[in-house]
PDB file of C-alpha atoms and ligand atoms in Angstrom:
ATOM      1  CA  MET I1241       9.146 -13.034  18.633  1.00 51.00           C
ATOM      2  CA  THR I1242       6.451 -14.220  17.313  1.00 54.00           C
ATOM      3  CA  PRO I1243       2.994 -12.438  19.188  1.00 53.00           C
ATOM      4  CA  ASP I1244       0.682 -14.216  20.799  1.00 60.00           C
ATOM      5  CA  LEU I1245      -3.326 -14.470  19.565  1.00 57.00           C
ATOM      6  CA  PHE I1246      -3.817 -12.380  22.299  1.00 59.00           C
ATOM      7  CA  ASP I1247      -1.201  -9.334  22.016  1.00 56.00           C
ATOM      8  CA  THR I1248      -2.635  -8.876  18.331  1.00 53.00           C
ATOM      9  CA  VAL I1249      -6.606  -8.687  19.235  1.00 56.00           C
ATOM     10  CA  THR I1250      -5.677  -6.788  22.407  1.00 57.00           C
ATOM     11  CA  GLU I1251      -7.069  -2.533  21.737  1.00 66.00           C
ATOM     12  CA  PRO I1252      -4.388  -0.678  20.174  1.00 70.00           C
ATOM     13  CA  GLY I1253      -2.378   1.566  22.299  1.00 76.00           C
ATOM     14  CA  THR I1254      -0.878   5.261  20.970  1.00 86.00           C
ATOM     15  CA  PRO I1255       1.042   5.060  17.698  1.00 89.00           C
ATOM     16  CA  TRP I1256       4.772   5.482  17.231  1.00 95.00           C
ATOM     17  CA  VAL I1257       7.171   6.975  15.038  1.00 96.00           C
ATOM     18  CA  GLU I1258      10.252   5.490  13.387  1.00 96.00           C
ATOM     19  CA  PRO I1259      12.215   7.724  11.132  1.00 95.00           C
ATOM     20  CA  LEU I1260      12.972   5.903   8.005  1.00 94.00           C
ATOM     21  CA  GLU I1261      15.266   8.700   5.979  1.00 93.00           C
ATOM     22  CA  PRO I1262      14.583  12.085   5.858  1.00 93.00           C
ATOM     23  CA  GLY I1263      10.974  11.748   4.064  1.00 94.00           C
ATOM     24  CA  ALA I1264      10.172   8.366   5.400  1.00 96.00           C
ATOM     25  CA  MET I1265       8.914   7.687   8.301  1.00 97.00           C
ATOM     26  CA  VAL I1266       6.427   4.651  10.310  1.00 98.00           C
ATOM     27  CA  LEU I1267       3.847   5.431  12.111  1.00 98.00           C
ATOM     28  CA  ARG I1268       3.597   2.498  14.104  1.00 98.00           C
ATOM     29  CA  GLN I1269       0.314   1.208  14.625  1.00 97.00           C
ATOM     30  CA  PHE I1270      -1.274   4.145  13.070  1.00 98.00           C
ATOM     31  CA  ALA I1271      -4.675   2.605  10.996  1.00 98.00           C
ATOM     32  CA  ARG I1272      -5.143   0.641  14.592  1.00 97.00           C
ATOM     33  CA  SER I1273      -8.065   3.288  15.542  1.00 95.00           C
ATOM     34  CA  TYR I1274      -9.273   3.310  12.074  1.00 94.00           C
ATOM     35  CA  GLU I1275      -9.423  -1.130  11.100  1.00 94.00           C
ATOM     36  CA  ALA I1276     -12.825  -1.507  11.656  1.00 95.00           C
ATOM     37  CA  ALA I1277     -13.847   1.115   8.751  1.00 96.00           C
ATOM     38  CA  LEU I1278     -11.768   0.617   7.065  1.00 97.00           C
ATOM     39  CA  LEU I1279     -12.017  -3.121   6.156  1.00 97.00           C
ATOM     40  CA  ASP I1280     -15.237  -2.549   5.815  1.00 97.00           C
ATOM     41  CA  ALA I1281     -14.466  -0.628   3.333  1.00 98.00           C
ATOM     42  CA  VAL I1282     -12.627  -2.407   1.506  1.00 98.00           C
ATOM     43  CA  ARG I1283     -15.062  -4.621   1.308  1.00 97.00           C
ATOM     44  CA  ARG I1284     -17.092  -2.530  -0.116  1.00 98.00           C
ATOM     45  CA  VAL I1285     -14.757  -1.470  -3.274  1.00 98.00           C
ATOM     46  CA  ILE I1286     -13.761  -5.316  -3.817  1.00 98.00           C
ATOM     47  CA  ASP I1287     -17.268  -5.889  -4.009  1.00 98.00           C
ATOM     48  CA  GLN I1288     -17.412  -3.461  -6.854  1.00 98.00           C
ATOM     49  CA  SER I1289     -13.833  -3.478  -9.194  1.00 98.00           C
ATOM     50  CA  PRO I1290     -13.046  -7.176  -7.866  1.00 98.00           C
ATOM     51  CA  LEU I1291      -9.236  -8.183  -7.746  1.00 98.00           C
ATOM     52  CA  ARG I1292      -7.356  -9.422  -9.989  1.00 98.00           C
ATOM     53  CA  HIS I1293      -3.818 -10.608 -10.917  1.00 98.00           C
ATOM     54  CA  MET I1294      -2.423  -7.526 -14.003  1.00 98.00           C
ATOM     55  CA  VAL I1295      -0.588  -8.480 -16.624  1.00 98.00           C
ATOM     56  CA  THR I1296       3.181  -6.452 -17.209  1.00 96.00           C
ATOM     57  CA  PRO I1297       3.706  -5.353 -20.839  1.00 96.00           C
ATOM     58  CA  GLY I1298       6.243  -8.123 -20.724  1.00 96.00           C
ATOM     59  CA  GLY I1299       3.227 -10.127 -21.168  1.00 97.00           C
ATOM     60  CA  PHE I1300       3.755 -11.364 -16.881  1.00 96.00           C
ATOM     61  CA  ARG I1301       0.938 -11.975 -14.251  1.00 97.00           C
ATOM     62  CA  MET I1302       1.498 -10.666 -10.930  1.00 97.00           C
ATOM     63  CA  SER I1303       1.540 -12.470  -7.968  1.00 96.00           C
ATOM     64  CA  VAL I1304       0.253  -9.345  -6.302  1.00 98.00           C
ATOM     65  CA  ALA I1305      -3.944  -9.348  -6.904  1.00 98.00           C
ATOM     66  CA  MET I1306      -4.666  -5.131  -6.951  1.00 98.00           C
ATOM     67  CA  THR I1307      -7.589  -3.137  -7.561  1.00 98.00           C
ATOM     68  CA  ASN I1308      -8.075   0.305  -7.020  1.00 99.00           C
ATOM     69  CA  CYS I1309     -10.669   3.271  -5.844  1.00 98.00           C
ATOM     70  CA  GLY I1310     -10.625   6.874  -6.125  1.00 98.00           C
ATOM     71  CA  ASP I1311     -10.868   8.748  -9.709  1.00 98.00           C
ATOM     72  CA  LEU I1312      -7.659   7.066 -10.717  1.00 98.00           C
ATOM     73  CA  GLY I1313      -6.895   3.826 -10.874  1.00 98.00           C
ATOM     74  CA  TRP I1314      -3.363   2.616 -11.356  1.00 98.00           C
ATOM     75  CA  VAL I1315      -3.581  -0.432 -14.329  1.00 98.00           C
ATOM     76  CA  SER I1316      -0.718  -2.238 -15.665  1.00 98.00           C
ATOM     77  CA  ASP I1317      -1.424  -4.366 -19.220  1.00 97.00           C
ATOM     78  CA  ARG I1318       0.329  -5.731 -22.407  1.00 97.00           C
ATOM     79  CA  THR I1319       0.494  -1.759 -23.328  1.00 97.00           C
ATOM     80  CA  GLY I1320       2.219  -0.657 -20.440  1.00 96.00           C
ATOM     81  CA  TYR I1321       1.529   1.312 -17.016  1.00 96.00           C
ATOM     82  CA  ARG I1322      -1.284   4.301 -16.240  1.00 97.00           C
ATOM     83  CA  TYR I1323      -3.629   5.220 -14.075  1.00 98.00           C
ATOM     84  CA  ASP I1324      -7.229   5.392 -15.710  1.00 98.00           C
ATOM     85  CA  ALA I1325     -10.363   6.653 -14.718  1.00 98.00           C
ATOM     86  CA  ILE I1326     -12.125   3.665 -15.699  1.00 98.00           C
ATOM     87  CA  ASP I1327     -11.878  -0.422 -14.067  1.00 98.00           C
ATOM     88  CA  PRO I1328     -10.836  -2.236 -17.571  1.00 98.00           C
ATOM     89  CA  GLU I1329     -12.517  -5.102 -16.558  1.00 97.00           C
ATOM     90  CA  ALA I1330     -15.606  -3.743 -15.172  1.00 97.00           C
ATOM     91  CA  GLY I1331     -16.041  -1.031 -17.810  1.00 98.00           C
ATOM     92  CA  ARG I1332     -16.806   1.810 -15.743  1.00 98.00           C
ATOM     93  CA  PRO I1333     -15.481   4.330 -12.812  1.00 98.00           C
ATOM     94  CA  TRP I1334     -13.288   3.077 -10.083  1.00 99.00           C
ATOM     95  CA  PRO I1335     -15.085   3.077  -7.042  1.00 98.00           C
ATOM     96  CA  ARG I1336     -15.610   6.533  -4.998  1.00 98.00           C
ATOM     97  CA  MET I1337     -12.647   6.800  -1.866  1.00 98.00           C
ATOM     98  CA  PRO I1338     -13.969   5.891   0.958  1.00 98.00           C
ATOM     99  CA  ALA I1339     -14.130   9.100   3.297  1.00 97.00           C
ATOM    100  CA  GLU I1340     -12.094   6.882   6.188  1.00 97.00           C
ATOM    101  CA  PHE I1341      -9.488   6.122   3.238  1.00 98.00           C
ATOM    102  CA  SER I1342      -9.184  10.175   2.404  1.00 98.00           C
ATOM    103  CA  ARG I1343      -9.050  11.025   6.309  1.00 98.00           C
ATOM    104  CA  LEU I1344      -6.523   8.102   7.449  1.00 98.00           C
ATOM    105  CA  ALA I1345      -3.869   9.370   4.246  1.00 98.00           C
ATOM    106  CA  THR I1346      -4.533  13.024   4.939  1.00 98.00           C
ATOM    107  CA  GLU I1347      -3.918  12.690   8.647  1.00 98.00           C
ATOM    108  CA  ALA I1348      -0.681   9.574   8.180  1.00 98.00           C
ATOM    109  CA  ALA I1349       0.632  12.763   5.635  1.00 98.00           C
ATOM    110  CA  ALA I1350      -0.066  15.662   7.648  1.00 97.00           C
ATOM    111  CA  GLN I1351       1.781  14.297  10.825  1.00 96.00           C
ATOM    112  CA  ALA I1352       4.951  13.130   9.083  1.00 96.00           C
ATOM    113  CA  GLY I1353       4.843  17.070   7.406  1.00 96.00           C
ATOM    114  CA  PHE I1354       3.178  16.955   3.943  1.00 97.00           C
ATOM    115  CA  ASP I1355       0.312  19.336   5.279  1.00 97.00           C
ATOM    116  CA  GLY I1356      -2.404  19.641   2.537  1.00 98.00           C
ATOM    117  CA  PHE I1357      -2.195  15.812   0.882  1.00 98.00           C
ATOM    118  CA  VAL I1358      -5.418  14.387  -0.665  1.00 98.00           C
ATOM    119  CA  PRO I1359      -5.078  11.381  -2.593  1.00 98.00           C
ATOM    120  CA  ASP I1360      -6.903  11.101  -5.660  1.00 98.00           C
ATOM    121  CA  ALA I1361      -5.843   7.647  -5.843  1.00 98.00           C
ATOM    122  CA  CYS I1362      -5.948   4.200  -4.027  1.00 98.00           C
ATOM    123  CA  LEU I1363      -4.280   1.032  -5.113  1.00 98.00           C
ATOM    124  CA  ILE I1364      -5.234  -1.895  -3.085  1.00 98.00           C
ATOM    125  CA  ASN I1365      -2.716  -5.024  -2.788  1.00 98.00           C
ATOM    126  CA  ARG I1366      -3.351  -8.296  -1.887  1.00 98.00           C
ATOM    127  CA  TYR I1367      -0.558 -10.621  -0.897  1.00 98.00           C
ATOM    128  CA  GLU I1368      -1.062 -14.411  -0.265  1.00 98.00           C
ATOM    129  CA  ALA I1369       1.548 -16.895   1.519  1.00 98.00           C
ATOM    130  CA  GLY I1370       4.530 -16.601  -0.976  1.00 97.00           C
ATOM    131  CA  THR I1371       3.257 -13.424  -3.683  1.00 98.00           C
ATOM    132  CA  ARG I1372       6.184 -10.555  -3.843  1.00 97.00           C
ATOM    133  CA  LEU I1373       6.672  -7.570  -5.422  1.00 96.00           C
ATOM    134  CA  SER I1374       9.992  -6.851  -7.160  1.00 94.00           C
ATOM    135  CA  LEU I1375      12.209  -3.917  -6.084  1.00 96.00           C
ATOM    136  CA  HIS I1376      10.929  -0.559  -8.811  1.00 96.00           C
ATOM    137  CA  GLN I1377      10.125   2.645  -8.549  1.00 97.00           C
ATOM    138  CA  ASP I1378       6.402   4.282  -8.056  1.00 97.00           C
ATOM    139  CA  ARG I1379       7.209   6.671 -11.180  1.00 96.00           C
ATOM    140  CA  ASP I1380       3.740   7.385 -13.129  1.00 95.00           C
ATOM    141  CA  GLU I1381       2.355  10.139 -10.834  1.00 97.00           C
ATOM    142  CA  ARG I1382       2.666  13.275 -11.916  1.00 98.00           C
ATOM    143  CA  ASP I1383       3.927  15.697  -9.373  1.00 98.00           C
ATOM    144  CA  HIS I1384       6.831  13.541  -7.063  1.00 97.00           C
ATOM    145  CA  SER I1385       6.800  16.623  -4.545  1.00 97.00           C
ATOM    146  CA  GLN I1386       3.875  15.055  -3.147  1.00 98.00           C
ATOM    147  CA  PRO I1387       3.800  11.360  -0.456  1.00 98.00           C
ATOM    148  CA  ILE I1388       2.762   7.797  -0.799  1.00 98.00           C
ATOM    149  CA  VAL I1389       0.499   6.652   1.990  1.00 98.00           C
ATOM    150  CA  SER I1390       0.914   3.189   2.052  1.00 98.00           C
ATOM    151  CA  VAL I1391      -1.285   1.706   4.864  1.00 98.00           C
ATOM    152  CA  SER I1392      -0.655  -2.515   5.947  1.00 98.00           C
ATOM    153  CA  LEU I1393      -3.257  -4.688   6.831  1.00 98.00           C
ATOM    154  CA  GLY I1394      -3.552  -8.326   7.668  1.00 98.00           C
ATOM    155  CA  LEU I1395       0.189 -11.057   7.949  1.00 98.00           C
ATOM    156  CA  PRO I1396       2.977  -8.926   8.134  1.00 98.00           C
ATOM    157  CA  ALA I1397       5.715  -8.999   5.884  1.00 98.00           C
ATOM    158  CA  VAL I1398       9.250  -7.556   5.513  1.00 98.00           C
ATOM    159  CA  PHE I1399      10.034  -4.345   3.470  1.00 97.00           C
ATOM    160  CA  LEU I1400      12.750  -3.935   0.941  1.00 97.00           C
ATOM    161  CA  PHE I1401      13.793   0.164   0.683  1.00 96.00           C
ATOM    162  CA  GLY I1402      16.779   0.946  -1.589  1.00 96.00           C
ATOM    163  CA  GLY I1403      18.326   4.216  -3.322  1.00 96.00           C
ATOM    164  CA  PRO I1404      17.477   5.878  -5.690  1.00 95.00           C
ATOM    165  CA  LYS I1405      19.989   3.739  -7.877  1.00 97.00           C
ATOM    166  CA  ARG I1406      18.236   0.211  -8.518  1.00 95.00           C
ATOM    167  CA  THR I1407      21.404  -1.500  -7.885  1.00 96.00           C
ATOM    168  CA  ASP I1408      21.832   0.699  -4.305  1.00 97.00           C
ATOM    169  CA  LYS I1409      22.055  -1.569  -1.549  1.00 97.00           C
ATOM    170  CA  THR I1410      18.381  -1.828   0.132  1.00 97.00           C
ATOM    171  CA  ARG I1411      17.677  -2.358   4.104  1.00 97.00           C
ATOM    172  CA  ARG I1412      14.685  -4.274   5.128  1.00 98.00           C
ATOM    173  CA  ILE I1413      11.087  -3.216   7.158  1.00 97.00           C
ATOM    174  CA  PRO I1414       9.413  -5.246   8.588  1.00 98.00           C
ATOM    175  CA  LEU I1415       6.038  -3.847   8.380  1.00 98.00           C
ATOM    176  CA  ALA I1416       3.136  -5.092  10.898  1.00 98.00           C
ATOM    177  CA  HIS I1417      -0.525  -4.606  10.762  1.00 98.00           C
ATOM    178  CA  GLY I1418      -1.656  -1.331  11.319  1.00 98.00           C
ATOM    179  CA  ASP I1419       1.482   0.259  10.383  1.00 98.00           C
ATOM    180  CA  VAL I1420       1.230   3.424   8.076  1.00 98.00           C
ATOM    181  CA  VAL I1421       4.312   4.613   6.372  1.00 98.00           C
ATOM    182  CA  VAL I1422       4.487   7.993   4.376  1.00 98.00           C
ATOM    183  CA  TRP I1423       7.074   8.390   1.663  1.00 97.00           C
ATOM    184  CA  GLY I1424       8.143  11.549   0.164  1.00 97.00           C
ATOM    185  CA  GLY I1425      10.833  14.066  -0.590  1.00 96.00           C
ATOM    186  CA  PRO I1426      14.270  12.441  -1.600  1.00 94.00           C
ATOM    187  CA  ALA I1427      12.711   9.033  -0.769  1.00 96.00           C
ATOM    188  CA  ARG I1428       9.877   8.884  -2.970  1.00 97.00           C
ATOM    189  CA  LEU I1429      11.332   8.052  -5.500  1.00 97.00           C
ATOM    190  CA  HIS I1430      13.655   5.137  -3.767  1.00 97.00           C
ATOM    191  CA  HIS I1431      13.939   1.684  -4.869  1.00 97.00           C
ATOM    192  CA  HIS I1432      10.908  -0.676  -3.370  1.00 97.00           C
ATOM    193  CA  GLY I1433       9.803  -4.183  -2.775  1.00 97.00           C
ATOM    194  CA  VAL I1434       8.143  -6.994  -0.724  1.00 98.00           C
ATOM    195  CA  LEU I1435       9.828 -10.093  -0.338  1.00 98.00           C
ATOM    196  CA  PRO I1436       8.087 -12.992  -0.615  1.00 98.00           C
ATOM    197  CA  LEU I1437       5.029 -13.394   1.816  1.00 98.00           C
ATOM    198  CA  LYS I1438       5.213 -16.081   4.916  1.00 98.00           C
ATOM    199  CA  GLU I1439       2.073 -18.242   5.473  1.00 98.00           C
ATOM    200  CA  GLY I1440       0.081 -17.404   8.639  1.00 98.00           C
ATOM    201  CA  LEU I1441      -3.272 -16.526   9.315  1.00 98.00           C
ATOM    202  CA  HIS I1442      -4.356 -13.022  10.950  1.00 97.00           C
ATOM    203  CA  PRO I1443      -7.239 -13.035  13.396  1.00 95.00           C
ATOM    204  CA  PHE I1444      -9.302 -10.214  11.164  1.00 92.00           C
ATOM    205  CA  ILE I1445      -7.861 -10.300   7.815  1.00 95.00           C
ATOM    206  CA  GLY I1446      -6.622 -14.599   7.018  1.00 97.00           C
ATOM    207  CA  ASP I1447      -4.512 -15.498   5.423  1.00 98.00           C
ATOM    208  CA  CYS I1448      -3.376 -12.560   3.537  1.00 98.00           C
ATOM    209  CA  ARG I1449      -1.594  -9.138   3.703  1.00 98.00           C
ATOM    210  CA  VAL I1450      -3.871  -6.230   2.479  1.00 98.00           C
ATOM    211  CA  ASN I1451      -1.848  -3.432   1.051  1.00 98.00           C
ATOM    212  CA  LEU I1452      -3.013   0.826   0.527  1.00 98.00           C
ATOM    213  CA  THR I1453      -1.073   2.646  -0.899  1.00 98.00           C
ATOM    214  CA  PHE I1454      -3.120   6.523  -0.882  1.00 98.00           C
ATOM    215  CA  ARG I1455      -1.462   8.750  -4.200  1.00 98.00           C
ATOM    216  CA  LYS I1456      -2.036  11.899  -5.896  1.00 98.00           C
ATOM    217  CA  ALA I1457      -1.532  10.864  -9.021  1.00 98.00           C
ATOM    218  CA  ALA I1458      -2.718  13.492 -11.373  1.00 98.00           C
TER     219      ALA I1458
HETATM  220  C1  LIG T1224       8.592   3.915  -1.570  1.00 66.30           C
HETATM  221  N1  LIG T1224       3.541  -1.073  -2.713  1.00 66.30           N
HETATM  222  O1  LIG T1224       1.839  -0.212  -4.679  1.00 66.30           O
HETATM  223  S1  LIG T1224       3.989   0.177   0.013  1.00 66.30           S
HETATM  224  C2  LIG T1224       2.888  -0.537  -4.944  1.00 66.30           C
HETATM  225  O2  LIG T1224       3.546  -3.395   0.657  1.00 66.30           O
HETATM  226  C3  LIG T1224       4.025  -0.785  -3.410  1.00 66.30           C
HETATM  227  O3  LIG T1224       2.098  -3.357  -1.536  1.00 66.30           O
HETATM  228  C4  LIG T1224       3.773  -2.092  -1.500  1.00 66.30           C
HETATM  229  O4  LIG T1224       4.964  -1.017  -3.758  1.00 66.30           O
HETATM  230  C5  LIG T1224       3.084  -3.280  -1.000  1.00 66.30           C
HETATM  231  O5  LIG T1224       3.581   0.308  -5.675  1.00 66.30           O
HETATM  232  C6  LIG T1224       5.206  -1.132  -1.056  1.00 66.30           C
HETATM  233  C7  LIG T1224       5.490   1.334  -0.129  1.00 66.30           C
HETATM  234  C8  LIG T1224       5.753   1.976  -0.225  1.00 66.30           C
HETATM  235  C9  LIG T1224       5.178   2.316  -1.740  1.00 66.30           C
HETATM  236  C10 LIG T1224       4.990   3.309  -2.662  1.00 66.30           C
HETATM  237  C11 LIG T1224       6.469   4.096  -2.283  1.00 66.30           C
HETATM  238  C12 LIG T1224       6.813   2.494  -0.394  1.00 66.30           C
HETATM  239  C13 LIG T1224       7.654   3.465  -1.234  1.00 66.30           C
HETATM  240  C14 LIG T1224       6.771   5.437  -2.801  1.00 66.30           C
HETATM  241  C15 LIG T1224       8.095   5.445  -2.640  1.00 66.30           C
HETATM  242  C16 LIG T1224       9.113   4.859  -2.207  1.00 66.30           C
HETATM  243 FE1  LIG T1225       5.751   0.846  -5.179  1.00 66.30          FE
END
């Protein structure tokens, strides 16, 4: 069932928790009470450090457009993947992490049982119709006991969640505007990806999906 336009513009209700696996859970609609502040902050970050298509070490242009804020940003180029304090396009530090971003990430992590999570990096991913993210692990962070918190905004997507091996069976998890997922514990190094985004129009965000991932990189 596709919700009609009016369902998506009603007031946010109470978030609910959907356990996925030990260490991983979806906090459905958790970001709705932050959404105005989040959208505003995303716009300010993108103004200073625009979204761009990074290149993989293999020389492929990523279909996801990315930028970062916080002390460190995730960067990919021909030399590899890394966290860097400098936006290589702008030649200056990434925009500061907006206060509402860190507040949301810390509160979502605490809700999932990870007290004291203070992100130093936020990767912003933008998906347009057809954009996908192939199965991968997030291993560039120093301390894998720290969780990752992800926030979905805009068009819905189907998230692929696998296991420690690339060939492990994957499950499909639909993620909608306002959903927050906390990935920690044994799930932290599981493979994951995003299926090609379907076309659509979200009343606040437009024709794309924006995903924020909060990390403690250093
Ligand atoms: C599961 N982003 O930026 S967020 C990424 O929707 C990334 O943009 C996707 O994967 C997106 O690296 C998925 C969900 C996510 C993030 C990190 C994880 C799931 C994870 C780390 C471990 C396990
Ligand atoms: Fe990832």
